[in-house]
PDB file of C-alpha atoms and ligand atoms in Angstrom:
ATOM      1  CA  MET A   1       6.253 -21.171 -21.935  1.00  0.00           C
ATOM      2  CA  ALA A   2       3.284 -19.024 -22.854  1.00  0.00           C
ATOM      3  CA  PRO A   3       3.607 -15.261 -23.303  1.00  0.00           C
ATOM      4  CA  ILE A   4       2.270 -13.218 -20.422  1.00  0.00           C
ATOM      5  CA  ALA A   5      -1.308 -12.188 -21.087  1.00  0.00           C
ATOM      6  CA  GLN A   6      -2.734  -8.843 -20.096  1.00  0.00           C
ATOM      7  CA  GLN A   7      -6.091  -9.941 -18.831  1.00  0.00           C
ATOM      8  CA  LEU A   8      -7.810  -7.428 -16.616  1.00  0.00           C
ATOM      9  CA  ASN A   9      -9.196  -4.185 -18.004  1.00  0.00           C
ATOM     10  CA  ALA A  10     -10.543  -1.108 -16.271  1.00  0.00           C
ATOM     11  CA  GLN A  11     -14.155  -2.030 -16.845  1.00  0.00           C
ATOM     12  CA  GLN A  12     -13.651  -5.284 -14.961  1.00  0.00           C
ATOM     13  CA  VAL A  13     -12.009  -3.429 -12.085  1.00  0.00           C
ATOM     14  CA  THR A  14     -14.928  -0.975 -11.830  1.00  0.00           C
ATOM     15  CA  ALA A  15     -17.533  -3.673 -12.088  1.00  0.00           C
ATOM     16  CA  GLN A  16     -15.915  -5.766  -9.383  1.00  0.00           C
ATOM     17  CA  GLN A  17     -15.510  -2.794  -7.068  1.00  0.00           C
ATOM     18  CA  SER A  18     -19.102  -1.640  -7.367  1.00  0.00           C
ATOM     19  CA  THR A  19     -20.603  -5.079  -6.600  1.00  0.00           C
ATOM     20  CA  PRO A  20     -20.896  -5.776  -2.851  1.00  0.00           C
ATOM     21  CA  SER A  21     -19.175  -9.077  -2.318  1.00  0.00           C
ATOM     22  CA  PRO A  22     -17.031 -10.833   0.261  1.00  0.00           C
ATOM     23  CA  VAL A  23     -14.394 -11.215  -2.478  1.00  0.00           C
ATOM     24  CA  PRO A  24     -11.524  -8.722  -2.003  1.00  0.00           C
ATOM     25  CA  PRO A  25     -11.333  -5.859  -4.548  1.00  0.00           C
ATOM     26  CA  ALA A  26      -9.547  -6.537  -7.805  1.00  0.00           C
ATOM     27  CA  SER A  27      -5.799  -6.021  -7.813  1.00  0.00           C
ATOM     28  CA  ALA A  28      -4.346  -3.083  -9.674  1.00  0.00           C
ATOM     29  CA  VAL A  29      -1.419  -5.261 -10.511  1.00  0.00           C
ATOM     30  CA  SER A  30      -1.117  -8.980 -10.296  1.00  0.00           C
ATOM     31  CA  LEU A  31       1.931 -10.892 -11.495  1.00  0.00           C
ATOM     32  CA  THR A  32       2.441 -14.583 -11.192  1.00  0.00           C
ATOM     33  CA  GLY A  33       5.623 -16.382 -12.081  1.00  0.00           C
ATOM     34  CA  LEU A  34       7.084 -13.467 -14.055  1.00  0.00           C
ATOM     35  CA  THR A  35      10.366 -14.584 -15.560  1.00  0.00           C
ATOM     36  CA  ARG A  36      12.806 -12.778 -17.844  1.00  0.00           C
ATOM     37  CA  SER A  37      16.172 -13.979 -19.066  1.00  0.00           C
ATOM     38  CA  PHE A  38      18.783 -12.371 -21.281  1.00  0.00           C
ATOM     39  CA  GLY A  39      20.712 -15.225 -22.855  1.00  0.00           C
ATOM     40  CA  ALA A  40      21.751 -17.571 -20.042  1.00  0.00           C
ATOM     41  CA  ARG A  41      21.177 -14.901 -17.378  1.00  0.00           C
ATOM     42  CA  THR A  42      17.851 -14.991 -15.551  1.00  0.00           C
ATOM     43  CA  VAL A  43      17.056 -11.482 -14.318  1.00  0.00           C
ATOM     44  CA  LEU A  44      13.515 -12.044 -13.036  1.00  0.00           C
ATOM     45  CA  ASP A  45      13.042 -15.484 -11.597  1.00  0.00           C
ATOM     46  CA  GLY A  46       9.349 -16.317 -11.235  1.00  0.00           C
ATOM     47  CA  ILE A  47       8.172 -13.134  -9.503  1.00  0.00           C
ATOM     48  CA  ASP A  48       4.807 -13.055  -7.808  1.00  0.00           C
ATOM     49  CA  LEU A  49       3.416  -9.663  -6.854  1.00  0.00           C
ATOM     50  CA  GLU A  50       0.020  -8.283  -6.179  1.00  0.00           C
ATOM     51  CA  PHE A  51      -1.036  -4.854  -5.073  1.00  0.00           C
ATOM     52  CA  PRO A  52      -4.463  -3.330  -4.672  1.00  0.00           C
ATOM     53  CA  PRO A  53      -5.777  -0.244  -6.479  1.00  0.00           C
ATOM     54  CA  GLY A  54      -4.359   2.965  -5.054  1.00  0.00           C
ATOM     55  CA  GLN A  55      -1.352   1.492  -3.270  1.00  0.00           C
ATOM     56  CA  PHE A  56       1.950   3.371  -3.531  1.00  0.00           C
ATOM     57  CA  VAL A  57       4.741   0.830  -3.945  1.00  0.00           C
ATOM     58  CA  ALA A  58       8.462   1.519  -4.203  1.00  0.00           C
ATOM     59  CA  LEU A  59      10.861  -0.973  -5.739  1.00  0.00           C
ATOM     60  CA  LEU A  60      14.477  -0.921  -4.575  1.00  0.00           C
ATOM     61  CA  GLY A  61      17.423  -2.976  -5.713  1.00  0.00           C
ATOM     62  CA  HIS A  62      21.050  -2.779  -6.745  1.00  0.00           C
ATOM     63  CA  SER A  63      21.988  -1.509 -10.153  1.00  0.00           C
ATOM     64  CA  GLY A  64      21.416  -4.371 -12.595  1.00  0.00           C
ATOM     65  CA  SER A  65      19.067  -6.247 -10.239  1.00  0.00           C
ATOM     66  CA  GLY A  66      16.236  -6.028 -12.771  1.00  0.00           C
ATOM     67  CA  LYS A  67      14.064  -3.131 -11.537  1.00  0.00           C
ATOM     68  CA  SER A  68      13.636  -1.537 -14.963  1.00  0.00           C
ATOM     69  CA  THR A  69      13.106  -4.948 -16.509  1.00  0.00           C
ATOM     70  CA  LEU A  70      10.273  -5.590 -14.050  1.00  0.00           C
ATOM     71  CA  LEU A  71       8.745  -2.167 -14.668  1.00  0.00           C
ATOM     72  CA  ARG A  72       8.926  -2.597 -18.420  1.00  0.00           C
ATOM     73  CA  ALA A  73       7.202  -5.950 -18.125  1.00  0.00           C
ATOM     74  CA  VAL A  74       4.400  -4.442 -16.021  1.00  0.00           C
ATOM     75  CA  ALA A  75       4.090  -1.602 -18.559  1.00  0.00           C
ATOM     76  CA  GLY A  76       3.626  -4.140 -21.340  1.00  0.00           C
ATOM     77  CA  LEU A  77       6.765  -2.810 -23.086  1.00  0.00           C
ATOM     78  CA  ASP A  78       8.626  -6.106 -22.992  1.00  0.00           C
ATOM     79  CA  HIS A  79       7.146  -8.649 -25.331  1.00  0.00           C
ATOM     80  CA  ASP A  80       9.832 -11.241 -24.597  1.00  0.00           C
ATOM     81  CA  THR A  81       8.879 -11.682 -20.964  1.00  0.00           C
ATOM     82  CA  VAL A  82       7.715 -15.194 -20.330  1.00  0.00           C
ATOM     83  CA  GLY A  83       6.181 -16.761 -17.330  1.00  0.00           C
ATOM     84  CA  THR A  84       4.217 -19.634 -16.107  1.00  0.00           C
ATOM     85  CA  GLY A  85       1.511 -17.333 -14.816  1.00  0.00           C
ATOM     86  CA  GLU A  86      -0.308 -14.133 -15.558  1.00  0.00           C
ATOM     87  CA  LEU A  87       0.111 -10.406 -15.679  1.00  0.00           C
ATOM     88  CA  ALA A  88      -2.959  -8.326 -14.936  1.00  0.00           C
ATOM     89  CA  THR A  89      -2.891  -4.541 -14.991  1.00  0.00           C
ATOM     90  CA  PRO A  90      -5.539  -1.856 -15.383  1.00  0.00           C
ATOM     91  CA  GLU A  91      -6.311  -0.335 -18.750  1.00  0.00           C
ATOM     92  CA  ARG A  92      -4.950   3.161 -18.206  1.00  0.00           C
ATOM     93  CA  VAL A  93      -1.236   2.897 -17.443  1.00  0.00           C
ATOM     94  CA  SER A  94       1.253   5.760 -17.637  1.00  0.00           C
ATOM     95  CA  VAL A  95       5.035   5.550 -17.467  1.00  0.00           C
ATOM     96  CA  VAL A  96       7.573   8.213 -16.390  1.00  0.00           C
ATOM     97  CA  PHE A  97      11.310   7.716 -16.891  1.00  0.00           C
ATOM     98  CA  GLN A  98      14.451   9.310 -15.540  1.00  0.00           C
ATOM     99  CA  ASP A  99      14.666  11.567 -18.547  1.00  0.00           C
ATOM    100  CA  SER A 100      11.514  13.426 -19.415  1.00  0.00           C
ATOM    101  CA  ARG A 101      11.306  12.132 -23.004  1.00  0.00           C
ATOM    102  CA  LEU A 102       9.575  15.329 -24.067  1.00  0.00           C
ATOM    103  CA  LEU A 103       9.621  15.851 -27.824  1.00  0.00           C
ATOM    104  CA  PRO A 104      11.960  18.832 -28.292  1.00  0.00           C
ATOM    105  CA  TRP A 105      10.161  20.007 -31.452  1.00  0.00           C
ATOM    106  CA  ARG A 106       6.798  20.319 -29.691  1.00  0.00           C
ATOM    107  CA  ARG A 107       5.868  23.007 -27.211  1.00  0.00           C
ATOM    108  CA  VAL A 108       5.149  21.941 -23.644  1.00  0.00           C
ATOM    109  CA  LEU A 109       1.384  22.037 -24.036  1.00  0.00           C
ATOM    110  CA  ASP A 110       1.586  19.902 -27.191  1.00  0.00           C
ATOM    111  CA  ASN A 111       3.779  17.394 -25.387  1.00  0.00           C
ATOM    112  CA  VAL A 112       1.210  17.045 -22.649  1.00  0.00           C
ATOM    113  CA  LEU A 113      -1.573  16.827 -25.227  1.00  0.00           C
ATOM    114  CA  LEU A 114       0.124  13.675 -26.550  1.00  0.00           C
ATOM    115  CA  GLY A 115      -0.956  11.926 -23.358  1.00  0.00           C
ATOM    116  CA  ALA A 116      -4.472  13.395 -23.226  1.00  0.00           C
ATOM    117  CA  PRO A 117      -7.499  11.343 -24.149  1.00  0.00           C
ATOM    118  CA  GLY A 118      -9.582  12.574 -27.085  1.00  0.00           C
ATOM    119  CA  ARG A 119     -12.742  14.663 -26.670  1.00  0.00           C
ATOM    120  CA  GLU A 120     -14.817  11.530 -27.319  1.00  0.00           C
ATOM    121  CA  ALA A 121     -13.727  10.089 -23.934  1.00  0.00           C
ATOM    122  CA  ASP A 122     -15.913  12.400 -21.838  1.00  0.00           C
ATOM    123  CA  GLY A 123     -16.622  15.494 -23.927  1.00  0.00           C
ATOM    124  CA  ARG A 124     -13.805  17.448 -22.278  1.00  0.00           C
ATOM    125  CA  ASP A 125     -11.551  19.573 -24.446  1.00  0.00           C
ATOM    126  CA  PRO A 126      -8.105  17.846 -24.517  1.00  0.00           C
ATOM    127  CA  ALA A 127      -6.237  21.203 -24.535  1.00  0.00           C
ATOM    128  CA  GLU A 128      -8.157  22.369 -21.493  1.00  0.00           C
ATOM    129  CA  ARG A 129      -7.313  19.066 -19.785  1.00  0.00           C
ATOM    130  CA  ALA A 130      -3.625  19.457 -20.689  1.00  0.00           C
ATOM    131  CA  ARG A 131      -3.575  23.050 -19.355  1.00  0.00           C
ATOM    132  CA  ALA A 132      -5.135  21.841 -16.084  1.00  0.00           C
ATOM    133  CA  ALA A 133      -2.521  19.102 -15.776  1.00  0.00           C
ATOM    134  CA  LEU A 134       0.286  21.619 -16.312  1.00  0.00           C
ATOM    135  CA  ALA A 135      -1.239  23.876 -13.670  1.00  0.00           C
ATOM    136  CA  GLU A 136      -1.345  20.954 -11.253  1.00  0.00           C
ATOM    137  CA  VAL A 137       2.408  20.406 -11.574  1.00  0.00           C
ATOM    138  CA  GLY A 138       3.138  24.112 -11.184  1.00  0.00           C
ATOM    139  CA  LEU A 139       3.743  24.886 -14.846  1.00  0.00           C
ATOM    140  CA  ALA A 140       0.840  27.238 -15.557  1.00  0.00           C
ATOM    141  CA  GLY A 141       2.091  29.937 -17.914  1.00  0.00           C
ATOM    142  CA  ARG A 142       4.743  27.704 -19.479  1.00  0.00           C
ATOM    143  CA  GLU A 143       2.437  26.061 -22.013  1.00  0.00           C
ATOM    144  CA  ASN A 144       4.115  27.684 -24.994  1.00  0.00           C
ATOM    145  CA  ALA A 145       7.676  27.069 -23.846  1.00  0.00           C
ATOM    146  CA  TRP A 146       9.908  24.638 -25.747  1.00  0.00           C
ATOM    147  CA  PRO A 147      11.112  21.705 -23.633  1.00  0.00           C
ATOM    148  CA  GLY A 148      14.710  22.980 -24.015  1.00  0.00           C
ATOM    149  CA  GLU A 149      13.681  26.183 -22.239  1.00  0.00           C
ATOM    150  CA  LEU A 150      12.657  24.275 -19.094  1.00  0.00           C
ATOM    151  CA  SER A 151      14.982  23.278 -16.239  1.00  0.00           C
ATOM    152  CA  GLY A 152      15.507  19.572 -15.542  1.00  0.00           C
ATOM    153  CA  GLY A 153      12.987  19.661 -12.709  1.00  0.00           C
ATOM    154  CA  GLU A 154      10.451  21.520 -14.843  1.00  0.00           C
ATOM    155  CA  GLN A 155      10.911  18.965 -17.606  1.00  0.00           C
ATOM    156  CA  GLN A 156      10.122  16.188 -15.121  1.00  0.00           C
ATOM    157  CA  ARG A 157       7.060  18.155 -13.998  1.00  0.00           C
ATOM    158  CA  ALA A 158       5.925  18.336 -17.623  1.00  0.00           C
ATOM    159  CA  ALA A 159       6.510  14.600 -17.969  1.00  0.00           C
ATOM    160  CA  LEU A 160       4.389  14.041 -14.871  1.00  0.00           C
ATOM    161  CA  ALA A 161       1.657  16.211 -16.364  1.00  0.00           C
ATOM    162  CA  ARG A 162       1.776  14.191 -19.570  1.00  0.00           C
ATOM    163  CA  ALA A 163       1.492  10.988 -17.529  1.00  0.00           C
ATOM    164  CA  LEU A 164      -1.341  12.215 -15.309  1.00  0.00           C
ATOM    165  CA  VAL A 165      -3.427  13.935 -17.971  1.00  0.00           C
ATOM    166  CA  ARG A 166      -4.963  10.616 -18.916  1.00  0.00           C
ATOM    167  CA  GLU A 167      -5.792   9.939 -15.274  1.00  0.00           C
ATOM    168  CA  PRO A 168      -3.973   6.622 -15.106  1.00  0.00           C
ATOM    169  CA  GLU A 169      -5.131   3.877 -12.791  1.00  0.00           C
ATOM    170  CA  LEU A 170      -1.490   2.779 -12.603  1.00  0.00           C
ATOM    171  CA  LEU A 171       1.505   5.081 -12.687  1.00  0.00           C
ATOM    172  CA  LEU A 172       4.853   3.411 -13.350  1.00  0.00           C
ATOM    173  CA  ALA A 173       7.910   5.551 -12.638  1.00  0.00           C
ATOM    174  CA  ASP A 174      11.487   4.469 -13.286  1.00  0.00           C
ATOM    175  CA  GLU A 175      13.824   6.623 -11.221  1.00  0.00           C
ATOM    176  CA  PRO A 176      11.917   9.766 -12.271  1.00  0.00           C
ATOM    177  CA  PHE A 177      13.948  12.020  -9.936  1.00  0.00           C
ATOM    178  CA  GLY A 178      17.297  10.287 -10.331  1.00  0.00           C
ATOM    179  CA  ALA A 179      18.852  13.060 -12.384  1.00  0.00           C
ATOM    180  CA  LEU A 180      17.640  15.965 -10.192  1.00  0.00           C
ATOM    181  CA  ASP A 181      19.539  17.826  -7.494  1.00  0.00           C
ATOM    182  CA  ALA A 182      18.673  17.044  -3.888  1.00  0.00           C
ATOM    183  CA  LEU A 183      16.491  20.124  -3.268  1.00  0.00           C
ATOM    184  CA  THR A 184      14.489  19.709  -6.469  1.00  0.00           C
ATOM    185  CA  ARG A 185      14.077  16.044  -5.666  1.00  0.00           C
ATOM    186  CA  ILE A 186      12.513  16.804  -2.300  1.00  0.00           C
ATOM    187  CA  ARG A 187      10.113  19.248  -3.966  1.00  0.00           C
ATOM    188  CA  MET A 188       9.201  16.578  -6.506  1.00  0.00           C
ATOM    189  CA  HIS A 189       8.539  14.102  -3.706  1.00  0.00           C
ATOM    190  CA  THR A 190       6.020  16.524  -2.180  1.00  0.00           C
ATOM    191  CA  LEU A 191       4.453  17.110  -5.578  1.00  0.00           C
ATOM    192  CA  LEU A 192       4.177  13.401  -6.412  1.00  0.00           C
ATOM    193  CA  ARG A 193       2.629  12.622  -3.054  1.00  0.00           C
ATOM    194  CA  GLU A 194       0.118  15.482  -3.449  1.00  0.00           C
ATOM    195  CA  LEU A 195      -0.799  14.294  -6.947  1.00  0.00           C
ATOM    196  CA  TRP A 196      -1.220  10.781  -5.618  1.00  0.00           C
ATOM    197  CA  GLN A 197      -3.499  12.023  -2.848  1.00  0.00           C
ATOM    198  CA  ARG A 198      -5.646  13.872  -5.359  1.00  0.00           C
ATOM    199  CA  HIS A 199      -5.875  11.196  -8.069  1.00  0.00           C
ATOM    200  CA  HIS A 200      -5.093   8.033  -6.169  1.00  0.00           C
ATOM    201  CA  PRO A 201      -3.513   5.909  -8.930  1.00  0.00           C
ATOM    202  CA  SER A 202      -1.646   2.780  -7.991  1.00  0.00           C
ATOM    203  CA  VAL A 203       2.033   3.609  -8.172  1.00  0.00           C
ATOM    204  CA  LEU A 204       5.083   1.482  -8.814  1.00  0.00           C
ATOM    205  CA  LEU A 205       8.102   3.729  -8.227  1.00  0.00           C
ATOM    206  CA  VAL A 206      11.518   2.293  -9.094  1.00  0.00           C
ATOM    207  CA  THR A 207      14.301   3.936  -7.155  1.00  0.00           C
ATOM    208  CA  HIS A 208      17.777   3.189  -5.837  1.00  0.00           C
ATOM    209  CA  ASP A 209      17.226   5.666  -3.012  1.00  0.00           C
ATOM    210  CA  VAL A 210      16.137   4.141   0.317  1.00  0.00           C
ATOM    211  CA  ASP A 211      15.224   7.583   1.710  1.00  0.00           C
ATOM    212  CA  GLU A 212      13.009   8.297  -1.299  1.00  0.00           C
ATOM    213  CA  ALA A 213      11.300   4.912  -0.889  1.00  0.00           C
ATOM    214  CA  VAL A 214      10.481   5.317   2.783  1.00  0.00           C
ATOM    215  CA  ALA A 215       9.500   8.986   2.345  1.00  0.00           C
ATOM    216  CA  LEU A 216       6.927   8.237  -0.310  1.00  0.00           C
ATOM    217  CA  ALA A 217       5.707   4.680  -0.383  1.00  0.00           C
ATOM    218  CA  ASP A 218       3.255   2.660   1.663  1.00  0.00           C
ATOM    219  CA  ARG A 219       5.042  -0.532   0.721  1.00  0.00           C
ATOM    220  CA  VAL A 220       8.661  -1.097  -0.230  1.00  0.00           C
ATOM    221  CA  LEU A 221       9.999  -4.087  -2.157  1.00  0.00           C
ATOM    222  CA  VAL A 222      13.598  -5.110  -2.620  1.00  0.00           C
ATOM    223  CA  LEU A 223      14.529  -7.031  -5.751  1.00  0.00           C
ATOM    224  CA  ASP A 224      17.534  -9.288  -5.333  1.00  0.00           C
ATOM    225  CA  HIS A 225      18.794 -12.170  -7.483  1.00  0.00           C
ATOM    226  CA  GLY A 226      15.593 -12.159  -9.487  1.00  0.00           C
ATOM    227  CA  ARG A 227      13.274 -12.417  -6.462  1.00  0.00           C
ATOM    228  CA  LEU A 228      11.459 -10.000  -4.190  1.00  0.00           C
ATOM    229  CA  ALA A 229      13.637 -10.424  -1.109  1.00  0.00           C
ATOM    230  CA  VAL A 230      11.796  -7.877   1.097  1.00  0.00           C
ATOM    231  CA  ASP A 231       8.163  -6.798   1.143  1.00  0.00           C
ATOM    232  CA  LEU A 232       7.857  -4.124   3.787  1.00  0.00           C
ATOM    233  CA  GLY A 233       4.725  -2.144   4.741  1.00  0.00           C
ATOM    234  CA  VAL A 234       5.421   1.480   5.749  1.00  0.00           C
ATOM    235  CA  ASP A 235       2.335   2.510   7.639  1.00  0.00           C
ATOM    236  CA  LEU A 236       3.312   6.009   8.736  1.00  0.00           C
ATOM    237  CA  PRO A 237       1.474   9.302   8.194  1.00  0.00           C
ATOM    238  CA  HIS A 238       2.492  11.877   5.562  1.00  0.00           C
ATOM    239  CA  PRO A 239       4.380  14.114   5.317  1.00  0.00           C
ATOM    240  CA  ARG A 240       6.986  11.896   6.889  1.00  0.00           C
ATOM    241  CA  VAL A 241       9.643  13.249   9.156  1.00  0.00           C
ATOM    242  CA  TYR A 242      13.152  12.107   8.324  1.00  0.00           C
ATOM    243  CA  ARG A 243      14.067  11.790  12.021  1.00  0.00           C
ATOM    244  CA  ASP A 244      11.016   9.650  12.908  1.00  0.00           C
ATOM    245  CA  PRO A 245      12.540   6.614  14.692  1.00  0.00           C
ATOM    246  CA  GLN A 246      10.108   4.232  13.026  1.00  0.00           C
ATOM    247  CA  LEU A 247      11.169   5.565   9.639  1.00  0.00           C
ATOM    248  CA  GLY A 248      14.735   5.032  10.735  1.00  0.00           C
ATOM    249  CA  GLU A 249      14.003   1.394  11.556  1.00  0.00           C
ATOM    250  CA  HIS A 250      12.487   0.816   8.132  1.00  0.00           C
ATOM    251  CA  ARG A 251      15.471   2.561   6.519  1.00  0.00           C
ATOM    252  CA  GLU A 252      17.935   0.352   8.396  1.00  0.00           C
ATOM    253  CA  ARG A 253      16.111  -2.816   7.520  1.00  0.00           C
ATOM    254  CA  LEU A 254      16.100  -1.897   3.840  1.00  0.00           C
ATOM    255  CA  LEU A 255      19.758  -0.836   3.868  1.00  0.00           C
ATOM    256  CA  ALA A 256      20.669  -4.151   5.481  1.00  0.00           C
ATOM    257  CA  ALA A 257      18.712  -6.020   2.797  1.00  0.00           C
ATOM    258  CA  LEU A 258      20.715  -4.070   0.217  1.00  0.00           C
ATOM    259  CA  GLY A 259      23.944  -4.998   2.001  1.00  0.00           C
ATOM    260  CA  VAL A 260      24.700  -1.466   3.196  1.00  0.00           C
ATOM    261  CA  ARG A 261      25.167  -0.257   6.749  1.00  0.00           C
ATOM    262  CA  PRO A 262      23.347   2.961   7.731  1.00  0.00           C
ATOM    263  CA  ASP A 263      26.730   4.737   7.815  1.00  0.00           C
ATOM    264  CA  GLY A 264      27.215   3.883   4.171  1.00  0.00           C
ATOM    265  CA  GLY A 265      29.697   1.033   4.567  1.00  0.00           C
ATOM    266  CA  PRO A 266      29.145  -2.522   3.321  1.00  0.00           C
ATOM    267  CA  ALA A 267      27.144  -4.716   5.709  1.00  0.00           C
ATOM    268  CA  GLY A 268      29.275  -7.142   7.629  1.00  0.00           C
ATOM    269  CA  ALA A 269      32.351  -4.919   7.489  1.00  0.00           C
ATOM    270  CA  GLY A 270      34.139  -4.272  10.753  1.00  0.00           C
ATOM    271  CA  PRO A 271      34.362  -0.902  12.500  1.00  0.00           C
ATOM    272  CA  GLN A 272      36.005   1.922  10.555  1.00  0.00           C
ATOM    273  CA  GLU A 273      39.622   2.475  11.568  1.00  0.00           C
ATOM    274  CA  ASP A 274      39.843   6.188  10.795  1.00  0.00           C
TER     275      ASP A 274
HETATM  276  N1  LIG B   1      17.968  -5.681 -23.663  1.00  0.00           N
HETATM  277  C1  LIG B   1      18.855  -6.303 -22.870  1.00  0.00           C
HETATM  278  N2  LIG B   1      19.753  -7.192 -23.337  1.00  0.00           N
HETATM  279  C2  LIG B   1      20.586  -7.835 -22.530  1.00  0.00           C
HETATM  280  N3  LIG B   1      20.671  -7.648 -21.186  1.00  0.00           N
HETATM  281  C3  LIG B   1      19.795  -6.774 -20.686  1.00  0.00           C
HETATM  282  C4  LIG B   1      18.865  -6.046 -21.451  1.00  0.00           C
HETATM  283  N4  LIG B   1      18.122  -5.250 -20.635  1.00  0.00           N
HETATM  284  C5  LIG B   1      18.596  -5.489 -19.402  1.00  0.00           C
HETATM  285  N5  LIG B   1      19.587  -6.382 -19.417  1.00  0.00           N
HETATM  286  C6  LIG B   1      20.333  -6.845 -18.251  1.00  0.00           C
HETATM  287  O1  LIG B   1      19.408  -7.209 -17.248  1.00  0.00           O
HETATM  288  C7  LIG B   1      19.928  -6.807 -15.978  1.00  0.00           C
HETATM  289  C8  LIG B   1      18.905  -5.949 -15.289  1.00  0.00           C
HETATM  290  O2  LIG B   1      18.784  -4.719 -15.980  1.00  0.00           O
HETATM  291  P1  LIG B   1      17.864  -3.560 -15.456  1.00  0.00           P
HETATM  292  O3  LIG B   1      17.986  -2.431 -16.402  1.00  0.00           O
HETATM  293  O4  LIG B   1      16.480  -4.104 -15.251  1.00  0.00           O
HETATM  294  O5  LIG B   1      18.506  -3.201 -14.046  1.00  0.00           O
HETATM  295  P2  LIG B   1      18.124  -2.108 -13.015  1.00  0.00           P
HETATM  296  O6  LIG B   1      17.849  -2.761 -11.698  1.00  0.00           O
HETATM  297  O7  LIG B   1      17.041  -1.232 -13.555  1.00  0.00           O
HETATM  298  O8  LIG B   1      19.488  -1.289 -12.910  1.00  0.00           O
HETATM  299  P3  LIG B   1      19.738   0.290 -12.688  1.00  0.00           P
HETATM  300  O9  LIG B   1      19.464   0.584 -11.238  1.00  0.00           O
HETATM  301  O10 LIG B   1      21.192   0.443 -13.050  1.00  0.00           O
HETATM  302  O11 LIG B   1      18.804   1.040 -13.613  1.00  0.00           O
HETATM  303  C9  LIG B   1      21.247  -6.106 -16.249  1.00  0.00           C
HETATM  304  O12 LIG B   1      22.300  -7.005 -15.984  1.00  0.00           O
HETATM  305  C10 LIG B   1      21.192  -5.771 -17.698  1.00  0.00           C
HETATM  306  O13 LIG B   1      22.475  -5.785 -18.290  1.00  0.00           O
HETATM  307 MG1  LIG B   2      16.958   0.762 -14.200  1.00  0.00          MG
END
């Protein structure tokens, strides 16, 4: 089987969008037949996925279902992915992980600078750009701090700044809030949604948290046995209210797809005795 080819670049996306045409706009991400095996075990089994520029997509699935494997493939970090089809992504892609991956020997500003485009891109000073990105995530004044001097939530903010400073067309996030406490996580949800509204990148957010998925995303996918078992549109206004009955319906459908009852028990189990 042929290696997956990265075929679509940002120039093509721009050109296609600016030309009036009955053809739908170019996809931000387009996968066809994406397959990945480790030894005899097939983790991704011919996945087809397409989403348009600017869509916020969440990817749910059990631990070990292949979420990170899919994200790594989309990020172009997995050179052993094979498929019968194609992988098309924009040119500017940023990735955020569960741990911030800040370099401990570089100050916060210098870490963000690592993600910044050079001055030749548009004449803008990279340091000024990095400072602006830090201000956007609420870290103005912490430019000279060492990563070890930041809290976990602040480190993730710095990681977001480093990802956003290059103004990605596609932001890939692998459980970026998984290690944060519940309150910090809710604040990060608000921040991420605000940043998305301002910059409008396409987003693929991997999470194991159904509430996080329905709070943030416009579309939620469930990966199961190597396939996308659910593809659910969540067309509700933001900020979303936890008690919204429609949100509750989406939550229940996703929990059922994951084999969990809304009360936390396994789907199909009888009533609790206690
Ligand atoms: N480099 C590797 N070598 C062998 N097996 C691997 C490798 N990377 C991933 N796997 C296997 O592929 C499966 C999917 O892994 P993956 O990390 O994508 O799961 P995940 O859905 O992200 O899980 P989690 O929610 O725990 O992060 C797992 O069974 C894992 O053991
Ligand atoms: Mg993972």
